[in-house]
Amino acid sequence: MRVVHSPHEVYALVDFERRNGNRVGLVPTMGALHAGHISLVQQAKLQSDIVATTIFVNPTQFGPKEDFSKYPRTLESDLEKLDSVGCDIVFVPNSEQVYAPEHSTYVEPPKVANRWEGEIRPGHYRGVTTIVLKLFMMVPAQVAFFGRKDYQQVAVIRAMVEDLNLPIQIVTCDTIREPDGLAMSSRNRYLNDSERSRALSLSRALKAANSMVEEGCHNVADIENEMTKILLNAPVDSIDYARIVDGDTLEPLSEVTSPAVAIIAARLGTTRLIDNSILC
Ligand code: AMP
């Protein structure tokens, strides 16, 4: 496994592989790797010849009051995990190599970024589109792998790829969960015991939404009320949203019609968790 820090070096490596006829798969991450990230690398191994993972805690996607400075950084164990699943290239740029002091160009996010995370975290998706486009340029892979755990993020990236005619295929991978249902997240390590057990209400609320749809309920208000009830019973400390939205546009629905997805963001103490589930 090659660990590379320079954008020029990673570009040359990936370009070399492509000239040799290899299909290169890219897995962008912010590190603090868990089984969810590793599942993306494994999926990338299945669908490409060479896998490049990037580890970069992107400052431009964090708000001024968010957890950028305390975001977990565990490079040594990240590299061990990536090596053990056969990752070929790890790109770990220094912040100055990505954002030079005079950096001033940003990517305006697409419309699908406007609601939910985009509304609650102003500037977040501008940071995401900017870093993802920059990573696509520095690591010119043919295919990139993202987790459905960040449902709106994948929609934003797919729209950017379409709108800007980017020559890369996007693959969405399933959410990996703890045995009790909690979606894996680098932020789960912030949870104390009480918060960890109350956090289970997110996946429970999503399960309940799925069961209601399976039993024939198509009334969005009823399902959203049930999700909110489960979250408040836990209780979570606050709910940013617990909604059912169109799976393509992320606009709110009043009737459950395909494609529909249930999305939740809630806070436990100072930790903000998101989760989602496709309903139909
Ligand atoms: P992050 O390091 O949080 O920016 O995540 C890097 C990538 O891993 C993103 O594409 C995430 O959607 C994906 N990811 C995070 N958690 C999970 C999970 N539990 N299951 C699958 N993919 C995930």
Short mmCIF file of N, CA and C in Angstrom, two decimals, residues 100-183:
data_model
loop_
_atom_site.label_atom_id
_atom_site.label_comp_id
_atom_site.label_asym_id
_atom_site.label_seq_id
_atom_site.Cartn_x
_atom_site.Cartn_y
_atom_site.Cartn_z
N ALA A 100 -4.53 26.35 -0.47
CA ALA A 100 -3.42 27.31 -0.36
C ALA A 100 -3.98 28.59 0.29
N PRO A 101 -3.12 29.38 0.90
CA PRO A 101 -3.61 30.59 1.59
C PRO A 101 -4.46 31.48 0.69
N GLU A 102 -4.13 31.51 -0.60
CA GLU A 102 -4.87 32.40 -1.51
C GLU A 102 -6.07 31.72 -2.17
N HIS A 103 -6.42 30.48 -1.70
CA HIS A 103 -7.53 29.74 -2.32
C HIS A 103 -8.84 30.53 -2.21
N SER A 104 -9.56 30.69 -3.34
CA SER A 104 -10.81 31.45 -3.26
C SER A 104 -11.88 30.94 -4.21
N THR A 105 -11.67 29.75 -4.80
CA THR A 105 -12.66 29.20 -5.73
C THR A 105 -13.49 28.13 -5.04
N TYR A 106 -14.81 28.22 -5.16
CA TYR A 106 -15.70 27.23 -4.54
C TYR A 106 -16.73 26.77 -5.56
N VAL A 107 -17.30 25.58 -5.32
CA VAL A 107 -18.34 25.05 -6.20
C VAL A 107 -19.70 25.35 -5.58
N GLU A 108 -20.53 26.05 -6.32
CA GLU A 108 -21.90 26.36 -5.87
C GLU A 108 -22.70 25.05 -5.90
N PRO A 109 -23.25 24.62 -4.76
CA PRO A 109 -23.93 23.32 -4.74
C PRO A 109 -25.23 23.34 -5.55
N PRO A 110 -25.67 22.16 -6.00
CA PRO A 110 -26.91 22.07 -6.76
C PRO A 110 -28.14 22.27 -5.85
N LYS A 111 -29.30 22.35 -6.50
CA LYS A 111 -30.55 22.64 -5.79
C LYS A 111 -30.87 21.61 -4.70
N VAL A 112 -30.52 20.36 -4.96
CA VAL A 112 -30.86 19.29 -4.01
C VAL A 112 -30.15 19.49 -2.66
N ALA A 113 -29.19 20.43 -2.63
CA ALA A 113 -28.48 20.72 -1.37
C ALA A 113 -29.22 21.72 -0.50
N ASN A 114 -30.29 22.31 -1.02
CA ASN A 114 -30.89 23.46 -0.31
C ASN A 114 -31.52 23.13 1.04
N ARG A 115 -32.25 22.03 1.10
CA ARG A 115 -32.98 21.71 2.34
C ARG A 115 -32.15 20.89 3.31
N TRP A 116 -32.74 20.54 4.46
CA TRP A 116 -32.22 19.59 5.46
C TRP A 116 -30.81 19.96 5.90
N GLU A 117 -29.82 19.13 5.57
CA GLU A 117 -28.46 19.45 6.02
C GLU A 117 -28.02 20.82 5.50
N GLY A 118 -28.42 21.14 4.26
CA GLY A 118 -28.01 22.40 3.65
C GLY A 118 -28.56 23.60 4.39
N GLU A 119 -29.77 23.43 4.94
CA GLU A 119 -30.41 24.53 5.64
C GLU A 119 -29.84 24.67 7.06
N ILE A 120 -29.65 23.51 7.71
CA ILE A 120 -29.23 23.53 9.11
C ILE A 120 -27.71 23.80 9.22
N ARG A 121 -26.98 23.40 8.18
CA ARG A 121 -25.53 23.61 8.21
C ARG A 121 -25.13 24.51 7.04
N PRO A 122 -25.37 25.82 7.15
CA PRO A 122 -25.09 26.72 6.01
C PRO A 122 -23.62 26.58 5.57
N GLY A 123 -23.41 26.46 4.27
CA GLY A 123 -22.05 26.37 3.75
C GLY A 123 -21.50 24.95 3.71
N HIS A 124 -22.19 24.01 4.40
CA HIS A 124 -21.67 22.64 4.47
C HIS A 124 -21.50 22.03 3.07
N TYR A 125 -22.56 22.08 2.28
CA TYR A 125 -22.45 21.41 0.97
C TYR A 125 -21.55 22.15 0.00
N ARG A 126 -21.37 23.46 0.19
CA ARG A 126 -20.40 24.20 -0.62
C ARG A 126 -19.00 23.65 -0.35
N GLY A 127 -18.74 23.33 0.92
CA GLY A 127 -17.47 22.72 1.26
C GLY A 127 -17.34 21.31 0.70
N VAL A 128 -18.46 20.58 0.72
CA VAL A 128 -18.44 19.19 0.22
C VAL A 128 -18.22 19.18 -1.30
N THR A 129 -19.00 19.97 -2.03
CA THR A 129 -18.84 19.95 -3.51
C THR A 129 -17.44 20.41 -3.88
N THR A 130 -16.93 21.39 -3.17
CA THR A 130 -15.59 21.91 -3.50
C THR A 130 -14.51 20.84 -3.26
N ILE A 131 -14.56 20.20 -2.10
CA ILE A 131 -13.50 19.21 -1.82
C ILE A 131 -13.66 17.98 -2.72
N VAL A 132 -14.90 17.57 -2.99
CA VAL A 132 -15.07 16.36 -3.81
C VAL A 132 -14.60 16.63 -5.24
N LEU A 133 -14.92 17.79 -5.78
CA LEU A 133 -14.43 18.11 -7.12
C LEU A 133 -12.90 18.17 -7.12
N LYS A 134 -12.32 18.79 -6.10
CA LYS A 134 -10.86 18.86 -6.02
C LYS A 134 -10.23 17.47 -5.92
N LEU A 135 -10.86 16.58 -5.13
CA LEU A 135 -10.32 15.21 -5.02
C LEU A 135 -10.45 14.48 -6.35
N PHE A 136 -11.57 14.71 -7.07
CA PHE A 136 -11.73 14.07 -8.38
C PHE A 136 -10.62 14.54 -9.34
N MET A 137 -10.20 15.79 -9.20
CA MET A 137 -9.15 16.32 -10.08
C MET A 137 -7.76 15.79 -9.67
N MET A 138 -7.54 15.70 -8.35
CA MET A 138 -6.21 15.27 -7.87
C MET A 138 -6.03 13.76 -8.05
N VAL A 139 -7.15 13.01 -7.91
CA VAL A 139 -7.12 11.54 -8.01
C VAL A 139 -8.06 11.17 -9.17
N PRO A 140 -7.56 11.18 -10.39
CA PRO A 140 -8.46 11.04 -11.55
C PRO A 140 -8.97 9.60 -11.77
N ALA A 141 -9.76 9.13 -10.81
CA ALA A 141 -10.31 7.77 -10.87
C ALA A 141 -11.47 7.74 -11.85
N GLN A 142 -11.82 6.52 -12.31
CA GLN A 142 -12.98 6.37 -13.20
C GLN A 142 -14.28 6.22 -12.41
N VAL A 143 -14.17 5.79 -11.14
CA VAL A 143 -15.37 5.50 -10.35
C VAL A 143 -15.11 5.90 -8.90
N ALA A 144 -16.14 6.45 -8.23
CA ALA A 144 -15.99 6.83 -6.83
C ALA A 144 -17.14 6.24 -6.02
N PHE A 145 -16.84 5.90 -4.76
CA PHE A 145 -17.78 5.17 -3.89
C PHE A 145 -18.16 6.03 -2.70
N PHE A 146 -19.47 6.16 -2.49
CA PHE A 146 -19.99 6.96 -1.38
C PHE A 146 -21.02 6.14 -0.62
N GLY A 147 -21.24 6.48 0.66
CA GLY A 147 -22.17 5.74 1.50
C GLY A 147 -23.56 6.37 1.48
N ARG A 148 -24.58 5.51 1.43
CA ARG A 148 -25.97 5.98 1.49
C ARG A 148 -26.32 6.55 2.87
N LYS A 149 -25.50 6.25 3.87
CA LYS A 149 -25.65 6.84 5.20
C LYS A 149 -25.83 8.36 5.09
N ASP A 150 -25.06 8.97 4.17
CA ASP A 150 -25.19 10.41 3.92
C ASP A 150 -26.02 10.59 2.65
N TYR A 151 -27.32 10.33 2.77
CA TYR A 151 -28.20 10.22 1.60
C TYR A 151 -28.17 11.50 0.76
N GLN A 152 -28.35 12.64 1.44
CA GLN A 152 -28.41 13.91 0.69
C GLN A 152 -27.06 14.22 0.06
N GLN A 153 -25.98 13.87 0.74
CA GLN A 153 -24.65 14.11 0.18
C GLN A 153 -24.47 13.40 -1.15
N VAL A 154 -24.92 12.13 -1.23
CA VAL A 154 -24.79 11.40 -2.49
C VAL A 154 -25.62 12.08 -3.58
N ALA A 155 -26.82 12.54 -3.21
CA ALA A 155 -27.67 13.23 -4.20
C ALA A 155 -26.98 14.50 -4.70
N VAL A 156 -26.34 15.21 -3.79
CA VAL A 156 -25.62 16.44 -4.15
C VAL A 156 -24.46 16.11 -5.10
N ILE A 157 -23.71 15.07 -4.78
CA ILE A 157 -22.55 14.72 -5.59
C ILE A 157 -22.99 14.22 -6.97
N ARG A 158 -24.04 13.41 -7.00
CA ARG A 158 -24.54 12.94 -8.30
C ARG A 158 -25.00 14.11 -9.17
N ALA A 159 -25.68 15.07 -8.56
CA ALA A 159 -26.15 16.24 -9.33
C ALA A 159 -24.96 17.06 -9.83
N MET A 160 -23.94 17.21 -8.99
CA MET A 160 -22.74 17.95 -9.42
C MET A 160 -22.06 17.27 -10.61
N VAL A 161 -21.95 15.93 -10.52
CA VAL A 161 -21.30 15.16 -11.59
C VAL A 161 -22.05 15.34 -12.90
N GLU A 162 -23.40 15.31 -12.80
CA GLU A 162 -24.25 15.48 -13.98
C GLU A 162 -24.12 16.91 -14.52
N ASP A 163 -24.28 17.89 -13.63
CA ASP A 163 -24.31 19.30 -14.05
C ASP A 163 -22.98 19.75 -14.64
N LEU A 164 -21.88 19.24 -14.09
CA LEU A 164 -20.56 19.69 -14.54
C LEU A 164 -19.92 18.70 -15.52
N ASN A 165 -20.69 17.71 -15.98
CA ASN A 165 -20.19 16.71 -16.95
C ASN A 165 -18.88 16.09 -16.49
N LEU A 166 -18.81 15.74 -15.22
CA LEU A 166 -17.56 15.16 -14.72
C LEU A 166 -17.43 13.72 -15.20
N PRO A 167 -16.24 13.34 -15.69
CA PRO A 167 -16.06 12.00 -16.26
C PRO A 167 -15.80 10.95 -15.20
N ILE A 168 -16.75 10.74 -14.31
CA ILE A 168 -16.56 9.76 -13.24
C ILE A 168 -17.91 9.13 -12.91
N GLN A 169 -17.88 7.84 -12.61
CA GLN A 169 -19.10 7.12 -12.23
C GLN A 169 -19.22 7.15 -10.71
N ILE A 170 -20.46 7.32 -10.21
CA ILE A 170 -20.68 7.34 -8.77
C ILE A 170 -21.42 6.06 -8.37
N VAL A 171 -20.87 5.37 -7.37
CA VAL A 171 -21.52 4.16 -6.84
C VAL A 171 -21.95 4.45 -5.40
N THR A 172 -23.22 4.16 -5.09
CA THR A 172 -23.73 4.35 -3.73
C THR A 172 -23.72 3.00 -3.00
N CYS A 173 -23.16 2.98 -1.79
CA CYS A 173 -23.04 1.72 -1.03
C CYS A 173 -23.96 1.76 0.20
N ASP A 174 -24.44 0.58 0.58
CA ASP A 174 -25.38 0.47 1.70
C ASP A 174 -24.78 0.96 3.03
N THR A 175 -25.67 1.36 3.92
CA THR A 175 -25.26 1.79 5.26
C THR A 175 -24.89 0.57 6.11
N ILE A 176 -23.74 0.64 6.75
CA ILE A 176 -23.32 -0.44 7.66
C ILE A 176 -23.71 -0.02 9.08
N ARG A 177 -24.31 -0.97 9.81
CA ARG A 177 -24.85 -0.67 11.15
C ARG A 177 -24.18 -1.54 12.21
N GLU A 178 -24.22 -1.05 13.43
CA GLU A 178 -23.84 -1.89 14.58
C GLU A 178 -24.89 -2.98 14.70
N PRO A 179 -24.56 -4.09 15.42
CA PRO A 179 -25.53 -5.19 15.53
C PRO A 179 -26.90 -4.73 16.06
N ASP A 180 -26.92 -3.69 16.90
CA ASP A 180 -28.21 -3.23 17.45
C ASP A 180 -28.93 -2.22 16.55
N GLY A 181 -28.35 -1.89 15.41
CA GLY A 181 -29.05 -1.04 14.45
C GLY A 181 -28.47 0.35 14.28
N LEU A 182 -27.66 0.82 15.24
CA LEU A 182 -27.10 2.17 15.12
C LEU A 182 -26.20 2.27 13.89
N ALA A 183 -26.47 3.27 13.04
CA ALA A 183 -25.63 3.44 11.84
C ALA A 183 -24.22 3.81 12.29
#
